[in-house]
Coordinates of C-alpha atoms and ligand atoms in Angstrom, one line a residue:
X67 CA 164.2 166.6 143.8
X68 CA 161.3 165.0 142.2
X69 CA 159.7 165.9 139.1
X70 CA 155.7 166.1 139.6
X71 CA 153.7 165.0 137.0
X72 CA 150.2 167.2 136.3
X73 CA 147.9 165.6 134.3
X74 CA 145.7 168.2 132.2
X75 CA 142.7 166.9 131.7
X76 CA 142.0 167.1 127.8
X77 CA 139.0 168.4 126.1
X78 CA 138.4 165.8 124.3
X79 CA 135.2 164.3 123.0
X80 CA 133.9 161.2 125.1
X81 CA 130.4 159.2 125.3
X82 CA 127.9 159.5 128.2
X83 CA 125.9 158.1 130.2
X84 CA 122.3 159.9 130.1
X85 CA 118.9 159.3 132.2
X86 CA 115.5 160.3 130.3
X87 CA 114.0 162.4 133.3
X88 CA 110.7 161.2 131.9
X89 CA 110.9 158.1 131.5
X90 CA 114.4 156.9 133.6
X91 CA 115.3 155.4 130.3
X92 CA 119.4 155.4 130.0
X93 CA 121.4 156.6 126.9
X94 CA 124.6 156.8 125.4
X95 CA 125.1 160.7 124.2
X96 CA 128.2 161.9 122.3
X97 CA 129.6 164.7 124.5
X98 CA 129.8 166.6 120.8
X99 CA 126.4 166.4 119.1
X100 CA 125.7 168.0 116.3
X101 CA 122.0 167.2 115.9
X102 CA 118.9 167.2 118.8
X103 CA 119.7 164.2 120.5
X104 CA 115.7 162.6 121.7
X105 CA 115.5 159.8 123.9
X106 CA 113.9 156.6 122.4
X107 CA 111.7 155.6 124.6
X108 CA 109.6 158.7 125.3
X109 CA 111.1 161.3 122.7
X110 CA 112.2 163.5 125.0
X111 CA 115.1 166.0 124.4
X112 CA 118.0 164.3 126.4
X113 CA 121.2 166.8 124.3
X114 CA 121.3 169.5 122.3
X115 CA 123.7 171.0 120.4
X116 CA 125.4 174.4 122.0
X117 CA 128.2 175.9 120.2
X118 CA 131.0 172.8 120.4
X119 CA 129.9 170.5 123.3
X120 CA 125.9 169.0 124.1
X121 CA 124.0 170.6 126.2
X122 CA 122.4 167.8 128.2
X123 CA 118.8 167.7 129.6
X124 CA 119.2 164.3 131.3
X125 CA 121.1 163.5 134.2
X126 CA 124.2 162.5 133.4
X127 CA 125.1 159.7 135.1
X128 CA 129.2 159.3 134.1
X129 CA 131.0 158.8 131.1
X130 CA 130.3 155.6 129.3
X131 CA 134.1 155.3 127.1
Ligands
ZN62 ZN1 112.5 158.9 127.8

């Protein structure tokens, strides 16, 4: 009998990839921000911070590790 392996994906923190809705401008965002994270370009609010993870306004377009 084989043993099956489950990976568990952990909760840890990672980078992202982030599209400016206003401007289509791409950022990298820490998953775990602590601050209001505003896009360069434009200044728009692409993360915020919401209790321990982002809350991202962008379109997140993967994880950028
Ligand atoms: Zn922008």
């Amino acid at each position: 009998m084989k043993k099956h392996h489950i990976l568990v994906p952990e909760p840890k923190s990672k980078f992202q990839k982030v599209k400016c809705k206003e401007c289509n401008e791409e950022s990298i965002i820490y998953s775990h921000v602590t601050t209001v994270i505003q896009c360069v370009h434009c200044g728009n609010v692409l993360a915020e911070p919401a209790g321990s993870i982002a809350k991202i306004k962008g379109d997140v377009l993967g994880s950028a590790e």
